[in-house]
Amino acid sequence: TEWNVSLWGKRRAFTEHVEKLAELVSAKTNGEFTLNISYGGLSKNTENLDGISIGAFEMAQFCAGYHADKNPSITVLELPFLGVSTLEQEWDVSMAVYNHPATQADLGRWNATLLMPSPLPQYNIAGVGTPPETLADFEGLTVRATGGIGEALTMIGAVPTSVTSEEARQALDSGIVKSIAFAPHAHMSFGITEAAKWWSTNLNPGTVNCPIVVNTDALNALSDAERDALMSSIGEARQHYIDFYENETMAKWWPLLEEKGIQQISYNEERLAEFREKAAGPVAQKWIEENTARGLPAQELYDLVVSTLSGS
Amino acid sequence: MTPTEIGIWVSMGMLVLVVLGMRVAFAAALAGLVGLVWIFWAKKGYDPDQFWWALTVATKTAGQVPHSKIASQALSLIPTFILIGYLAYHAGFTRALFDAAKKWVGWVPGGMAVATVFATAGFSAVSGASVATSAVFARIAIPEMQANGYDKRFAAGVVAAAGTLASLIPPSAILVIYAIIVEQDVGRLLLAGFIPGVFSALVYGAIIIGLALAIPSFGPPLRGFTWGERFRALPGALPILFVVFIIIVFIYNPFGGDAWGTPTEGGAIGAFVVFLMAVWRGMRWRAFRDALLETARLSVMIFSIIWGVLIYVRFLGFADLPGVFSDWITSLEMSPMLILVMILLAYAVLGMFMDAIGMLLLTLPVVYPAVMALNGGESVSAEMSTFGMSGPMCAIWFGILVVKMAEFCLITPPIGLNCFVVAGVRPDLSVQDVFKGVTPFFIADALTIALLVAFPAIVLWLPSLA
Amino acid sequence: MAMKAAVREDGSLLSRLDRALYRIEGAFGLISGLAVFGLMLLAVYSVGGRNFFNAPVRGYVDWIEVTMPLIAFMGISFAQRDGGHIRMDILVGRLRGRALWAAEFVSTLAILVLIVLLIWGSWAHFGRSFDWNAPLYSRDSTIDIKLPIWPAKLLAPVAFSVMALRLLLQLWGYGRAFLTGDAVAVPLIEDVATIAAREAEAVSGAEDKS
Ligand code: NA
Ligand code: NA
């Protein structure tokens, strides 16, 4: 069996678990079952779910926030201030939501089965101009941020402005925005660190959720041995991904901040708690209301996230 | 049959359709769709029961492409840059520039043609699309050249070739597209296009003068303008300088501090100013509507090619032809400079059959990383690099080279968009006439490209100051 | 202007249908042109809002993305009617009479097959983004301000359907030309002198205005 896998961009920390999965599956089946990874050749990233639904390819990655209406259930994982602090936690809470029947039904409309997340650390903000030393300084600051993170930042007076990740650097250089919210690997790969003067070390407003899905029919059509090879490799892929992000990406991140002379700004715990209080509750409440109206057990999904995180 | 073999067969089939006269956008899309059906059906071992499945999946896959690829902010520059060209035409900019250039340089051998090149270069500083630039100058310059005894094919060739300057001299839609595909700084790339653009204009001028000296029937000089007439022609050309000034100030903000906006927005601001000027110069609803309809017509033609080619590119993705190509290039045991020259030659050949944007979309995802790897990686320093320039500088240099090649392909047969447009505007000229007339400029372009390869400083000096 | 071939008109049913459809196509073309103009105004407004009022347009990119299909598709049939989609006419340009009409018929038929399939495919693409039971009928939204995408996706099958009607008329026109030698409602590869005169007239008209 040969599966086509639709990713985008280039090979990076964000895709290491899929690369590892491909390697393991092929080894375990003596090359009988291979994953043929394509970076951008098979689909546009915002249409990966459509491609899965059509059956054009068998496995794909996408981010929930690209198109909230396609996958409302998993956007719960992109709410601000959920309190995730490690990649392991991010993985576990994602899997808890992925395994919920409502989520499975939501993605089932696309003939998709959620396989695993691509956990990212908390977003933080890098920017130019006067650094926002206190949360009050965020008043009027233009920031490139999307989804729940953007909404949270609105609560402290920041002005979210929409540009794509590809145009983020350009927008920063040309003054369209003064700051960019990204995970560290994206700050590096989109060149934000080349231009930024400061970085918010501990704002931690939230992150994005980018699952790996497979076409359900294709999954069911696998032989027992093949399915076993795939499912039994997820644990090792997870470990590889997390090690890679921590040992390769984050190991480069801190020295890079020093090397580029980027000022690291920390906020005191008291003010952060204030921010969380201001933003987390209202944004989550709004999410629950909107998605209950869609017919999702929104409160239940939100509670599941909270309880999973407090249990771990 | 392997996917790669299917890819090669379908590509040949597409070329046959194009040569037989099927409209290019639809030939590419049809080839892509047929190719997708073939690939999916092959995956099922050509089982007759699975043909319907293969057709369904292929059709739905192809059916995504038009909307999903077109709905992009980057591409929104193209219609804006086309609109600015037509508005500038209606504002009388083209006529005024051409008049001034004619009076100042008409006296040299081939003077009208040289004037056309310089006026086009000036107009290029507000127009971002080569095709639109050729279209407006075909209306003004070709009739006048013919009236003054110029060979009509040569006149058409001058306009077709000079139009390509619009994509080097900023603003330029195609430079923006390159910057977006390879994720490089748009502002510096646009800046980098300026000197090579002016340089190309000078080379075109030199070729014209040489030809006119060798073959007098090509372009007799135009004498008899007084200095008074010359200076009186200048004020008409001033508004365009004003617009250029506005765009530059907007994007590069010489007063210190941050720029006021992106090049995209700079283009829109420029178009808006030109629009106000056109209204001030007496443009009324009818002329405005014509400008809009012309913009719509040219935009839809370009966008149809874009999505048509992208359906074909999607098929190539499933056939993994780019991957195979990439592996092959990086496995070559040749000097990197030779490989670079071979890549540029490959662009010249590919450009004969493809339109510029389609070609960049098709090839850059594969070729760009290979070129960066040849130079020693994306973040290599100038000292450690193969071509003697840092990674970002190499991206700019290669970008200008590729865009120059893409412009070259706008004038090469059998599919040279500029030549089609010129022939379309001047129906007394066939496409073949224009291709004949543009031939001398192949030599000019080859020379320019050779110089840009040999002396990267021509490209890199200006952006290195920024 | 650019690449606009002549289309003969007469009192026949075919020609009347052609002109009726052309009016719709012209309106679509104008909508497309106005959309370009609107994008330009949006950019000016966005720049102004940001620089003078510290109030950037929220969802600027989202608005661009939902506007682009208006520009990219709406005029497709408008361009086809006048022979505006480019092609290589080195070979067909040499054909005359029945051979020419037969060749045009076959290539138009091939385009029709393609367009019918694309109507199917783009309709399915629209269908995946539309849901009668969802808020705003939306099953797909833009990244920033979550605009429903289905109206933009619907434009593709709509424009392609008008294109299919146009192609049917052209097939009729080419078929009739093949049988009777009388070409109506199809773009002509014209007698050079005729076009030159017509075009010179059009250009001098435009010149006077500028
Ligand atoms: Na230009
Ligand atoms: Na060409």
GROMACS .gro file of N, CA and C in nm, chain B residues 214-324:
model
  333
  526ALA      N    1   2.258   4.991  -3.959
  526ALA     CA    2   2.289   4.885  -4.056
  526ALA      C    3   2.180   4.877  -4.163
  527ILE      N    4   2.055   4.890  -4.124
  527ILE     CA    5   1.944   4.876  -4.219
  527ILE      C    6   1.860   5.003  -4.214
  528PRO      N    7   1.890   5.101  -4.298
  528PRO     CA    8   1.824   5.232  -4.287
  528PRO      C    9   1.671   5.224  -4.296
  529SER      N   10   1.618   5.127  -4.368
  529SER     CA   11   1.473   5.121  -4.385
  529SER      C   12   1.402   5.088  -4.253
  530PHE      N   13   1.475   5.035  -4.155
  530PHE     CA   14   1.413   4.999  -4.027
  530PHE      C   15   1.360   5.121  -3.955
  531GLY      N   16   1.440   5.229  -3.952
  531GLY     CA   17   1.392   5.342  -3.875
  531GLY      C   18   1.466   5.470  -3.907
  532PRO      N   19   1.411   5.552  -3.998
  532PRO     CA   20   1.477   5.679  -4.027
  532PRO      C   21   1.469   5.772  -3.908
  533PRO      N   22   1.574   5.853  -3.886
  533PRO     CA   23   1.569   5.948  -3.774
  533PRO      C   24   1.461   6.053  -3.799
  534LEU      N   25   1.419   6.116  -3.693
  534LEU     CA   26   1.311   6.213  -3.701
  534LEU      C   27   1.368   6.346  -3.654
  535ARG      N   28   1.388   6.440  -3.748
  535ARG     CA   29   1.455   6.565  -3.710
  535ARG      C   30   1.357   6.679  -3.708
  536GLY      N   31   1.409   6.797  -3.672
  536GLY     CA   32   1.332   6.919  -3.692
  536GLY      C   33   1.259   6.970  -3.569
  537PHE      N   34   1.282   6.904  -3.452
  537PHE     CA   35   1.221   6.963  -3.334
  537PHE      C   36   1.310   7.073  -3.279
  538THR      N   37   1.251   7.188  -3.244
  538THR     CA   38   1.331   7.296  -3.187
  538THR      C   39   1.348   7.272  -3.038
  539TRP      N   40   1.446   7.341  -2.979
  539TRP     CA   41   1.466   7.327  -2.834
  539TRP      C   42   1.343   7.374  -2.758
  540GLY      N   43   1.277   7.476  -2.815
  540GLY     CA   44   1.155   7.525  -2.752
  540GLY      C   45   1.051   7.415  -2.744
  541GLU      N   46   1.032   7.343  -2.854
  541GLU     CA   47   0.934   7.234  -2.857
  541GLU      C   48   0.973   7.127  -2.756
  542ARG      N   49   1.103   7.103  -2.751
  542ARG     CA   50   1.147   6.998  -2.658
  542ARG      C   51   1.112   7.032  -2.514
  543PHE      N   52   1.140   7.157  -2.475
  543PHE     CA   53   1.114   7.191  -2.336
  543PHE      C   54   0.965   7.201  -2.308
  544ARG      N   55   0.890   7.244  -2.411
  544ARG     CA   56   0.745   7.251  -2.390
  544ARG      C   57   0.684   7.111  -2.373
  545ALA      N   58   0.754   7.008  -2.424
  545ALA     CA   59   0.700   6.872  -2.412
  545ALA      C   60   0.719   6.816  -2.271
  546LEU      N   61   0.809   6.879  -2.194
  546LEU     CA   62   0.842   6.821  -2.063
  546LEU      C   63   0.730   6.828  -1.959
  547PRO      N   64   0.663   6.942  -1.944
  547PRO     CA   65   0.563   6.949  -1.836
  547PRO      C   66   0.458   6.837  -1.844
  548GLY      N   67   0.424   6.796  -1.965
  548GLY     CA   68   0.327   6.687  -1.980
  548GLY      C   69   0.373   6.559  -1.914
  549ALA      N   70   0.507   6.543  -1.908
  549ALA     CA   71   0.561   6.420  -1.851
  549ALA      C   72   0.578   6.430  -1.699
  550LEU      N   73   0.554   6.552  -1.645
  550LEU     CA   74   0.578   6.569  -1.501
  550LEU      C   75   0.484   6.488  -1.410
  551PRO      N   76   0.354   6.480  -1.442
  551PRO     CA   77   0.264   6.408  -1.349
  551PRO      C   78   0.312   6.267  -1.319
  552ILE      N   79   0.369   6.203  -1.420
  552ILE     CA   80   0.412   6.065  -1.396
  552ILE      C   81   0.526   6.062  -1.295
  553LEU      N   82   0.615   6.163  -1.303
  553LEU     CA   83   0.723   6.171  -1.205
  553LEU      C   84   0.665   6.189  -1.065
  554PHE      N   85   0.559   6.268  -1.059
  554PHE     CA   86   0.494   6.292  -0.931
  554PHE      C   87   0.441   6.160  -0.871
  555VAL      N   88   0.376   6.078  -0.957
  555VAL     CA   89   0.322   5.951  -0.909
  555VAL      C   90   0.436   5.859  -0.862
  556VAL      N   91   0.542   5.855  -0.941
  556VAL     CA   92   0.657   5.772  -0.904
  556VAL      C   93   0.711   5.818  -0.768
  557PHE      N   94   0.722   5.950  -0.752
  557PHE     CA   95   0.770   6.007  -0.628
  557PHE      C   96   0.682   5.962  -0.510
  558ILE      N   97   0.551   5.970  -0.530
  558ILE     CA   98   0.459   5.930  -0.424
  558ILE      C   99   0.480   5.783  -0.385
  559ILE      N  100   0.489   5.696  -0.486
  559ILE     CA  101   0.504   5.554  -0.457
  559ILE      C  102   0.634   5.528  -0.380
  560ILE      N  103   0.743   5.593  -0.426
  560ILE     CA  104   0.873   5.571  -0.362
  560ILE      C  105   0.871   5.620  -0.217
  561VAL      N  106   0.818   5.740  -0.199
  561VAL     CA  107   0.810   5.795  -0.063
  561VAL      C  108   0.727   5.703   0.025
  562PHE      N  109   0.618   5.651  -0.034
  562PHE     CA  110   0.530   5.567   0.044
  562PHE      C  111   0.598   5.439   0.089
  563ILE      N  112   0.668   5.374  -0.004
  563ILE     CA  113   0.725   5.244   0.029
  563ILE      C  114   0.857   5.257   0.106
  564TYR      N  115   0.937   5.359   0.074
  564TYR     CA  116   1.071   5.365   0.134
  564TYR      C  117   1.087   5.476   0.237
  565ASN      N  118   0.986   5.560   0.252
  565ASN     CA  119   0.985   5.667   0.351
  565ASN      C  120   1.121   5.729   0.382
  566PRO      N  121   1.168   5.821   0.297
  566PRO     CA  122   1.302   5.879   0.316
  566PRO      C  123   1.310   5.972   0.437
  567PHE      N  124   1.197   6.001   0.502
  567PHE     CA  125   1.201   6.094   0.615
  567PHE      C  126   1.237   6.025   0.746
  568GLY      N  127   1.280   5.898   0.738
  568GLY     CA  128   1.315   5.827   0.860
  568GLY      C  129   1.194   5.761   0.920
  569GLY      N  130   1.220   5.665   1.009
  569GLY     CA  131   1.108   5.592   1.070
  569GLY      C  132   1.061   5.481   0.978
  570ASP      N  133   0.948   5.421   1.013
  570ASP     CA  134   0.897   5.307   0.937
  570ASP      C  135   0.839   5.351   0.803
  571ALA      N  136   0.836   5.256   0.710
  571ALA     CA  137   0.766   5.281   0.585
  571ALA      C  138   0.618   5.296   0.614
  572TRP      N  139   0.545   5.356   0.519
  572TRP     CA  140   0.404   5.380   0.545
  572TRP      C  141   0.317   5.263   0.503
  573GLY      N  142   0.374   5.169   0.429
  573GLY     CA  143   0.292   5.055   0.388
  573GLY      C  144   0.371   4.960   0.301
  574THR      N  145   0.305   4.851   0.260
  574THR     CA  146   0.369   4.752   0.175
  574THR      C  147   0.368   4.799   0.031
  575PRO      N  148   0.450   4.735  -0.053
  575PRO     CA  149   0.446   4.766  -0.196
  575PRO      C  150   0.306   4.747  -0.254
  576THR      N  151   0.235   4.646  -0.204
  576THR     CA  152   0.098   4.625  -0.249
  576THR      C  153   0.016   4.752  -0.231
  577GLU      N  154   0.029   4.808  -0.112
  577GLU     CA  155  -0.048   4.928  -0.082
  577GLU      C  156   0.007   5.047  -0.159
  578GLY      N  157   0.138   5.051  -0.175
  578GLY     CA  158   0.197   5.157  -0.255
  578GLY      C  159   0.140   5.159  -0.395
  579GLY      N  160   0.126   5.037  -0.453
  579GLY     CA  161   0.066   5.026  -0.587
  579GLY      C  162  -0.076   5.080  -0.588
  580ALA      N  163  -0.152   5.046  -0.485
  580ALA     CA  164  -0.291   5.091  -0.479
  580ALA      C  165  -0.298   5.243  -0.464
  581ILE      N  166  -0.209   5.298  -0.381
  581ILE     CA  167  -0.205   5.444  -0.364
  581ILE      C  168  -0.172   5.510  -0.498
  582GLY      N  169  -0.071   5.454  -0.567
  582GLY     CA  170  -0.034   5.507  -0.698
  582GLY      C  171  -0.153   5.503  -0.793
  583ALA      N  172  -0.223   5.391  -0.796
  583ALA     CA  173  -0.339   5.377  -0.885
  583ALA      C  174  -0.444   5.481  -0.850
  584PHE      N  175  -0.460   5.506  -0.721
  584PHE     CA  176  -0.561   5.601  -0.677
  584PHE      C  177  -0.525   5.743  -0.723
  585VAL      N  178  -0.397   5.778  -0.708
  585VAL     CA  179  -0.353   5.911  -0.752
  585VAL      C  180  -0.372   5.924  -0.903
  586VAL      N  181  -0.335   5.820  -0.978
  586VAL     CA  182  -0.352   5.824  -1.123
  586VAL      C  183  -0.500   5.838  -1.158
  587PHE      N  184  -0.582   5.768  -1.082
  587PHE     CA  185  -0.727   5.778  -1.105
  587PHE      C  186  -0.775   5.923  -1.086
  588LEU      N  187  -0.730   5.985  -0.977
  588LEU     CA  188  -0.770   6.124  -0.953
  588LEU      C  189  -0.722   6.214  -1.067
  589MET      N  190  -0.598   6.190  -1.112
  589MET     CA  191  -0.545   6.272  -1.222
  589MET      C  192  -0.627   6.252  -1.348
  590ALA      N  193  -0.663   6.126  -1.375
  590ALA     CA  194  -0.740   6.097  -1.495
  590ALA      C  195  -0.875   6.168  -1.489
  591VAL      N  196  -0.936   6.168  -1.372
  591VAL     CA  197  -1.064   6.237  -1.356
  591VAL      C  198  -1.044   6.387  -1.379
  592TRP      N  199  -0.935   6.437  -1.323
  592TRP     CA  200  -0.904   6.579  -1.337
  592TRP      C  201  -0.879   6.616  -1.483
  593ARG      N  202  -0.815   6.520  -1.557
  593ARG     CA  203  -0.789   6.546  -1.698
  593ARG      C  204  -0.913   6.522  -1.784
  594GLY      N  205  -1.025   6.498  -1.724
  594GLY     CA  206  -1.149   6.490  -1.801
  594GLY      C  207  -1.198   6.350  -1.831
  595MET      N  208  -1.145   6.247  -1.760
  595MET     CA  209  -1.197   6.113  -1.782
  595MET      C  210  -1.341   6.107  -1.729
  596ARG      N  211  -1.433   6.060  -1.815
  596ARG     CA  212  -1.572   6.049  -1.773
  596ARG      C  213  -1.610   5.902  -1.764
  597TRP      N  214  -1.736   5.877  -1.728
  597TRP     CA  215  -1.781   5.740  -1.703
  597TRP      C  216  -1.747   5.646  -1.817
  598ARG      N  217  -1.770   5.688  -1.943
  598ARG     CA  218  -1.746   5.597  -2.055
  598ARG      C  219  -1.601   5.550  -2.060
  599ALA      N  220  -1.509   5.645  -2.047
  599ALA     CA  221  -1.367   5.609  -2.051
  599ALA      C  222  -1.330   5.524  -1.929
  600PHE      N  223  -1.387   5.561  -1.815
  600PHE     CA  224  -1.360   5.486  -1.693
  600PHE      C  225  -1.411   5.342  -1.708
  601ARG      N  226  -1.534   5.331  -1.764
  601ARG     CA  227  -1.591   5.197  -1.783
  601ARG      C  228  -1.503   5.116  -1.879
  602ASP      N  229  -1.455   5.183  -1.985
  602ASP     CA  230  -1.367   5.112  -2.078
  602ASP      C  231  -1.241   5.063  -2.006
  603ALA      N  232  -1.184   5.150  -1.922
  603ALA     CA  233  -1.064   5.109  -1.849
  603ALA      C  234  -1.095   4.989  -1.760
  604LEU      N  235  -1.212   4.992  -1.695
  604LEU     CA  236  -1.248   4.880  -1.608
  604LEU      C  237  -1.268   4.752  -1.690
  605LEU      N  238  -1.339   4.766  -1.804
  605LEU     CA  239  -1.364   4.646  -1.885
  605LEU      C  240  -1.233   4.590  -1.941
  606GLU      N  241  -1.143   4.680  -1.982
  606GLU     CA  242  -1.014   4.633  -2.033
  606GLU      C  243  -0.936   4.563  -1.923
  607THR      N  244  -0.939   4.621  -1.803
  607THR     CA  245  -0.873   4.558  -1.689
  607THR      C  246  -0.934   4.421  -1.662
  608ALA      N  247  -1.067   4.413  -1.666
  608ALA     CA  248  -1.135   4.286  -1.640
  608ALA      C  249  -1.096   4.182  -1.745
  609ARG      N  250  -1.095   4.225  -1.871
  609ARG     CA  251  -1.067   4.133  -1.979
  609ARG      C  252  -0.926   4.075  -1.967
  610LEU      N  253  -0.830   4.165  -1.943
  610LEU     CA  254  -0.692   4.118  -1.933
  610LEU      C  255  -0.671   4.037  -1.804
  611SER      N  256  -0.735   4.081  -1.695
  611SER     CA  257  -0.720   4.008  -1.569
  611SER      C  258  -0.775   3.866  -1.581
  612VAL      N  259  -0.894   3.853  -1.639
  612VAL     CA  260  -0.954   3.720  -1.645
  612VAL      C  261  -0.873   3.630  -1.737
  613MET      N  262  -0.814   3.689  -1.840
  613MET     CA  263  -0.731   3.608  -1.927
  613MET      C  264  -0.609   3.555  -1.850
  614ILE      N  265  -0.546   3.645  -1.773
  614ILE     CA  266  -0.428   3.603  -1.696
  614ILE      C  267  -0.467   3.504  -1.587
  615PHE      N  268  -0.577   3.532  -1.517
  615PHE     CA  269  -0.617   3.442  -1.410
  615PHE      C  270  -0.660   3.305  -1.464
  616SER      N  271  -0.722   3.303  -1.582
  616SER     CA  272  -0.758   3.173  -1.640
  616SER      C  273  -0.633   3.091  -1.667
  617ILE      N  274  -0.530   3.160  -1.717
  617ILE     CA  275  -0.404   3.087  -1.739
  617ILE      C  276  -0.348   3.039  -1.605
  618ILE      N  277  -0.357   3.126  -1.504
  618ILE     CA  278  -0.301   3.087  -1.374
  618ILE      C  279  -0.371   2.961  -1.322
  619TRP      N  280  -0.505   2.962  -1.317
  619TRP     CA  281  -0.568   2.842  -1.260
  619TRP      C  282  -0.558   2.722  -1.354
  620GLY      N  283  -0.559   2.750  -1.485
  620GLY     CA  284  -0.543   2.639  -1.579
  620GLY      C  285  -0.408   2.570  -1.560
  621VAL      N  286  -0.303   2.652  -1.555
  621VAL     CA  287  -0.170   2.596  -1.536
  621VAL      C  288  -0.159   2.528  -1.400
  622LEU      N  289  -0.227   2.587  -1.300
  622LEU     CA  290  -0.215   2.528  -1.166
  622LEU      C  291  -0.288   2.393  -1.154
  623ILE      N  292  -0.392   2.371  -1.235
  623ILE     CA  293  -0.451   2.237  -1.237
  623ILE      C  294  -0.347   2.138  -1.290
  624TYR      N  295  -0.278   2.183  -1.394
  624TYR     CA  296  -0.171   2.100  -1.450
  624TYR      C  297  -0.057   2.080  -1.349
  625VAL      N  298  -0.025   2.188  -1.276
  625VAL     CA  299   0.081   2.177  -1.174
  625VAL      C  300   0.038   2.082  -1.061
  626ARG      N  301  -0.090   2.085  -1.026
  626ARG     CA  302  -0.140   1.993  -0.925
  626ARG      C  303  -0.120   1.848  -0.969
  627PHE      N  304  -0.151   1.824  -1.097
  627PHE     CA  305  -0.126   1.691  -1.153
  627PHE      C  306   0.023   1.656  -1.145
  628LEU      N  307   0.110   1.753  -1.179
  628LEU     CA  308   0.254   1.727  -1.170
  628LEU      C  309   0.293   1.690  -1.027
  629GLY      N  310   0.227   1.754  -0.929
  629GLY     CA  311   0.254   1.721  -0.789
  629GLY      C  312   0.226   1.575  -0.761
  630PHE      N  313   0.112   1.525  -0.812
  630PHE     CA  314   0.079   1.384  -0.791
  630PHE      C  315   0.173   1.294  -0.869
  631ALA      N  316   0.220   1.343  -0.985
  631ALA     CA  317   0.314   1.264  -1.064
  631ALA      C  318   0.456   1.274  -1.008
  632ASP      N  319   0.476   1.369  -0.914
  632ASP     CA  320   0.606   1.393  -0.852
  632ASP      C  321   0.717   1.425  -0.951
  633LEU      N  322   0.680   1.488  -1.061
  633LEU     CA  323   0.781   1.527  -1.158
  633LEU      C  324   0.880   1.629  -1.102
  634PRO      N  325   0.834   1.731  -1.025
  634PRO     CA  326   0.930   1.826  -0.968
  634PRO      C  327   1.032   1.758  -0.877
  635GLY      N  328   0.986   1.661  -0.797
  635GLY     CA  329   1.077   1.591  -0.708
  635GLY      C  330   1.185   1.518  -0.785
  636VAL      N  331   1.144   1.451  -0.891
  636VAL     CA  332   1.239   1.377  -0.972
  636VAL      C  333   1.342   1.472  -1.032
   0.00000   0.00000   0.00000
